PDB file of C-alpha atoms in Angstrom:
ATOM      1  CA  UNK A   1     116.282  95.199  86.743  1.00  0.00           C
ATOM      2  CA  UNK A   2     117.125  98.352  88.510  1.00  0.00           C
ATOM      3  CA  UNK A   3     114.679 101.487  88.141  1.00  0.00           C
ATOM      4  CA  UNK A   4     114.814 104.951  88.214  1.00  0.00           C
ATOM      5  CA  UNK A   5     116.582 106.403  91.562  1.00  0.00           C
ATOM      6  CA  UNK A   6     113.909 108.489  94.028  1.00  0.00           C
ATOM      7  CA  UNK A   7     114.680 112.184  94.715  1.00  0.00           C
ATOM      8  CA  UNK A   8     114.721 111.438  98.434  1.00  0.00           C
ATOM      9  CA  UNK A   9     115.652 113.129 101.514  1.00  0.00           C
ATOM     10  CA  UNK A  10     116.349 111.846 104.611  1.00  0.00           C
ATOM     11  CA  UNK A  11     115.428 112.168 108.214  1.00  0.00           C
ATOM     12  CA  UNK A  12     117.082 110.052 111.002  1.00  0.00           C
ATOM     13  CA  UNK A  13     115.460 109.250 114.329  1.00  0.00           C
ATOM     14  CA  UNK A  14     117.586 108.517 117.027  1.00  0.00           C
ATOM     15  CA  UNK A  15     116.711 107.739 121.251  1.00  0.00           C
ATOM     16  CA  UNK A  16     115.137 105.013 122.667  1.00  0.00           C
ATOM     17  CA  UNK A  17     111.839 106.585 122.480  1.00  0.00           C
ATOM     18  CA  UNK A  18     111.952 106.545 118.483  1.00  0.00           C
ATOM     19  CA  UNK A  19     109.985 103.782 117.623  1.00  0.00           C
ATOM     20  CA  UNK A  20     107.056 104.934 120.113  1.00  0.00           C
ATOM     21  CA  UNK A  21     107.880 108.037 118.494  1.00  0.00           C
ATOM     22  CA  UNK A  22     107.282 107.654 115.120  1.00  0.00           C
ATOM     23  CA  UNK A  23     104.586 105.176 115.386  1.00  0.00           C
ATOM     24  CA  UNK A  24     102.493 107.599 116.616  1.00  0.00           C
ATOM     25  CA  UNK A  25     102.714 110.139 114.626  1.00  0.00           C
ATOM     26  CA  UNK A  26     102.611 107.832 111.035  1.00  0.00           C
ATOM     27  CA  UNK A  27     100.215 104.750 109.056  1.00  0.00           C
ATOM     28  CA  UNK A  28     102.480 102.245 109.800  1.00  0.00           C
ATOM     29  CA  UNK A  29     103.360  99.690 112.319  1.00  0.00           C
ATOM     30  CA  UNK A  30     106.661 101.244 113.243  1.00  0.00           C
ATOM     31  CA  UNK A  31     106.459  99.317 116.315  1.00  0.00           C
ATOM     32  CA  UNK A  32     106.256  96.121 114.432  1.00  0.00           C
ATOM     33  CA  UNK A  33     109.293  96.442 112.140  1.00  0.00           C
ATOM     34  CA  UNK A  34     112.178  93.891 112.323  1.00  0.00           C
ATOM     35  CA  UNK A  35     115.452  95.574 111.734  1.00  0.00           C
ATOM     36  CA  UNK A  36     116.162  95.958 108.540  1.00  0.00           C
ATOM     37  CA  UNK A  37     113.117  95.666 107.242  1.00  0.00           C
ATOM     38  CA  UNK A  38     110.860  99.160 106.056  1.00  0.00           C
ATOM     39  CA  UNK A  39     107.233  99.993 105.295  1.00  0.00           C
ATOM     40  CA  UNK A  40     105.606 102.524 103.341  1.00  0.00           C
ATOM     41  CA  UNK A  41     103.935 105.497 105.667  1.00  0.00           C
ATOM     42  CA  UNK A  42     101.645 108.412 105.845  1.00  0.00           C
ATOM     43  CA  UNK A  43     102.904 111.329 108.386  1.00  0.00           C
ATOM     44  CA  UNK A  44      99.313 112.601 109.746  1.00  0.00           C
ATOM     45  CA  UNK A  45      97.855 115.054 111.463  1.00  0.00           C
ATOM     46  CA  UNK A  46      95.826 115.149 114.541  1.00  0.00           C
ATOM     47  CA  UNK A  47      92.967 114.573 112.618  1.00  0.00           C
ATOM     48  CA  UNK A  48      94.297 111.465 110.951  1.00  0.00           C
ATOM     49  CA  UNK A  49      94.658 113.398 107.499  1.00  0.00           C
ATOM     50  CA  UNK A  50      97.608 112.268 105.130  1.00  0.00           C
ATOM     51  CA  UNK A  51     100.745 115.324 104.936  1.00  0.00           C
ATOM     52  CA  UNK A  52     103.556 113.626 103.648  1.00  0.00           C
ATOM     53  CA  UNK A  53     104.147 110.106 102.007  1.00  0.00           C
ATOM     54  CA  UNK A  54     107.372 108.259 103.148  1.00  0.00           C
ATOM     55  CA  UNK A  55     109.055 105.452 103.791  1.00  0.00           C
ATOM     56  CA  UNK A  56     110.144 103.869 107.318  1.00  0.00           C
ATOM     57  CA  UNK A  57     113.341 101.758 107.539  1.00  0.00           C
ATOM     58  CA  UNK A  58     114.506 100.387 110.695  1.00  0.00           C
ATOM     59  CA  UNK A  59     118.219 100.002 111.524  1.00  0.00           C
ATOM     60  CA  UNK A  60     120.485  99.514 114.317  1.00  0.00           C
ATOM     61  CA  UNK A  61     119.847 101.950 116.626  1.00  0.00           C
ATOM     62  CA  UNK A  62     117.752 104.260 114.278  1.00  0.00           C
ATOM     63  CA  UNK A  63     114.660 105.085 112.039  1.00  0.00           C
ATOM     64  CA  UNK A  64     115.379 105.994 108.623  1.00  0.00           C
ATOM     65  CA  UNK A  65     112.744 108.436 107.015  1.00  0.00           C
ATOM     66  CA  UNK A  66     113.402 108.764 103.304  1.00  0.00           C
ATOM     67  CA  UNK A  67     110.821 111.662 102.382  1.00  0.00           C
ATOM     68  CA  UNK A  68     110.121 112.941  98.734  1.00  0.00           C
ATOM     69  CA  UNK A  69     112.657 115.711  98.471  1.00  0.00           C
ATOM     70  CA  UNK A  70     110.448 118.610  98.237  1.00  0.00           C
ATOM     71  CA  UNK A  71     109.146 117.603 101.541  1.00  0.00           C
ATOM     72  CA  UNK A  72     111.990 116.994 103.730  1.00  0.00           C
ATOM     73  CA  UNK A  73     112.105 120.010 105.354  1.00  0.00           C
ATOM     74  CA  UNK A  74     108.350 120.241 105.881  1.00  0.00           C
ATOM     75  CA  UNK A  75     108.289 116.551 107.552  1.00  0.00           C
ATOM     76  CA  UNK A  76     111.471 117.174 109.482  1.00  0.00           C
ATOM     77  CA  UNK A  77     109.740 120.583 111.209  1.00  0.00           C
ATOM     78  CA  UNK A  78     106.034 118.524 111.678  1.00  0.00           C
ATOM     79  CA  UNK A  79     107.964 116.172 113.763  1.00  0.00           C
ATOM     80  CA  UNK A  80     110.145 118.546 115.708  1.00  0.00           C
ATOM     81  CA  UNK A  81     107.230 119.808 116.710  1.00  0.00           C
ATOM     82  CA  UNK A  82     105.777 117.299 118.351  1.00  0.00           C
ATOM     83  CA  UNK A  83     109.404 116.250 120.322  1.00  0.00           C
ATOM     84  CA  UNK A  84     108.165 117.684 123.596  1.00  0.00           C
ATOM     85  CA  UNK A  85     109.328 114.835 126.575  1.00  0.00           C
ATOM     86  CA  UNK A  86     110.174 112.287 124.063  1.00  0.00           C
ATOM     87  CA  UNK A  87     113.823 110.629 124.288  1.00  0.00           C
ATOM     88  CA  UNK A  88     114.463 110.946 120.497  1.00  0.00           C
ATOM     89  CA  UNK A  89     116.797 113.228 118.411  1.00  0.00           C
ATOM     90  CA  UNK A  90     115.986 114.147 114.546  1.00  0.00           C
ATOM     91  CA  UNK A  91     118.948 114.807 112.165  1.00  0.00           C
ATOM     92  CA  UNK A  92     119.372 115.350 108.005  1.00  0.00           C
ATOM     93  CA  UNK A  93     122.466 112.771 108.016  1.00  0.00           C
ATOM     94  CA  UNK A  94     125.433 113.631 105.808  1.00  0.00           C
ATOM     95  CA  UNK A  95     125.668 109.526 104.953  1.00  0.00           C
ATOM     96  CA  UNK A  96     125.344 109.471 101.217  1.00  0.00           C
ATOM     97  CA  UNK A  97     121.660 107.143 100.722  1.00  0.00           C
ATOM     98  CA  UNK A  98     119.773 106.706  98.115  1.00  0.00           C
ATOM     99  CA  UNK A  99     116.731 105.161  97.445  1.00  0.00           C
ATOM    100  CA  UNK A 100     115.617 103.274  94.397  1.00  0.00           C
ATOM    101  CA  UNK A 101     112.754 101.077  93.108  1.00  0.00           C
ATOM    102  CA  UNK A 102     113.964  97.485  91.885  1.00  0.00           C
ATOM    103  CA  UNK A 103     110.860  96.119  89.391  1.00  0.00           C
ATOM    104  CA  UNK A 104     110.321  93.224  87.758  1.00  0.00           C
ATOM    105  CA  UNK A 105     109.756  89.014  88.192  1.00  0.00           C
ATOM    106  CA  UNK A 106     110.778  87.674  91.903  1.00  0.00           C
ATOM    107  CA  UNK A 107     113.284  85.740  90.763  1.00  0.00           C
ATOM    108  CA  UNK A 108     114.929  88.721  89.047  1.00  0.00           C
ATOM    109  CA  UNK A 109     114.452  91.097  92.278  1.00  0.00           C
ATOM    110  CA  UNK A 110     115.669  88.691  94.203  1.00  0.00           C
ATOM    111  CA  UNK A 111     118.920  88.130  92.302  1.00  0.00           C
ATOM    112  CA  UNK A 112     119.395  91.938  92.059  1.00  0.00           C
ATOM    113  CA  UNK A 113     119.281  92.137  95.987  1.00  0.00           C
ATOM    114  CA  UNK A 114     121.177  89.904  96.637  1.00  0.00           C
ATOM    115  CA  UNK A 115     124.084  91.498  94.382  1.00  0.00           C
ATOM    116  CA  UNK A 116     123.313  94.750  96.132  1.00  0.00           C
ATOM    117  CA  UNK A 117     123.416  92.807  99.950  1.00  0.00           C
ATOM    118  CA  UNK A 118     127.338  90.849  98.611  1.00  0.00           C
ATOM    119  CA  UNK A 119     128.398  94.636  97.533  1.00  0.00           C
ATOM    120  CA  UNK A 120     127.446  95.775 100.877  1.00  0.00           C
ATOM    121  CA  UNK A 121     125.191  98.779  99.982  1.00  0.00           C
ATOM    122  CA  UNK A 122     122.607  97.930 101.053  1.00  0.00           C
ATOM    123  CA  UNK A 123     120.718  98.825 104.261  1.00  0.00           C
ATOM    124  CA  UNK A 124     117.116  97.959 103.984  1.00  0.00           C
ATOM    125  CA  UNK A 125     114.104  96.573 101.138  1.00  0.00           C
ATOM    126  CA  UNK A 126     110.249  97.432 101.408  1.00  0.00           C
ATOM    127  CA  UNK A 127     108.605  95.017  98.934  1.00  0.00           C
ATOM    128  CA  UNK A 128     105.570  95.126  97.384  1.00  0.00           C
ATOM    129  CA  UNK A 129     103.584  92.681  95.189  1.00  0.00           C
ATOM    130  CA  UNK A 130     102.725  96.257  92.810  1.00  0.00           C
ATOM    131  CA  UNK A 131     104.713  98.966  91.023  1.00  0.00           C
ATOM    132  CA  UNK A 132     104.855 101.704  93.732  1.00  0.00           C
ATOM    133  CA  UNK A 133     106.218 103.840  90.802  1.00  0.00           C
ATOM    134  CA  UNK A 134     102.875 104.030  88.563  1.00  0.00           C
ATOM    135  CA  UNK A 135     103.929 101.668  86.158  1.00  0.00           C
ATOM    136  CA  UNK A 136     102.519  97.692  85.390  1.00  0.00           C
TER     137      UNK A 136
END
């Protein structure tokens, strides 16, 4: 069944230093991703305390950050900040994406990704064996 949509924004990461990059500067084992694949992160600061919650998707030839809306901007300055001889380039992409939670038995996710992979609109899944959205 699908759930509610996320109010998300979205950073891309481009460069061949992106994965380096972003792995530094988040939770997650960015390094370890497989394309097409995503993890939930933390953006942190120097200190290792949590700023933002997002999510990490790795495509062809780019990071995908999808942020809680309200903190796009905030994320997307934190890391420009901290380009300084890295090979990567931030951007707000114009691509329409969305993200969206998909809850319920495995056999019925499983069914409902696959209609979304056939229809071709879909880039990426992070799953998880709990509701990420607060529900049971």
């Amino acid at each position: 069944m699908f759930n509610a949509q996320i109010d998300s924004g979205f950073i891309t990461v481009t460069g061949e230093d992106r994965l380096d990059f972003v792995h530094g500067l988040v939770s997650a084992d960015v390094r370890g991703l497989a394309e097409g694949s995503g993890t939930g992160a933390l953006l942190l600061n120097h200190r290792g305390h949590a700023l933002a919650q997002l999510t990490v998707v790795r495509l062809p030839g780019l990071l995908l950050l999808a942020v809680e809306d309200a903190m796009t901007d905030f994320v997307f300055s934190e890391l420009d900040r901290h380009i300084i001889f890295d090979q990567v380039t931030l951007e707000r992409p114009q691509a329409e994406w969305t993200q969206l939670t998909v809850q319920g038995p495995a056999q019925d996710i499983a069914a409902d990704l696959d209609r979304l992979r056939a229809a071709d609109s879909f880039a990426a899944a992070v799953v998880a064996r709990r509701s990420l959205s607060g529900g049971h």
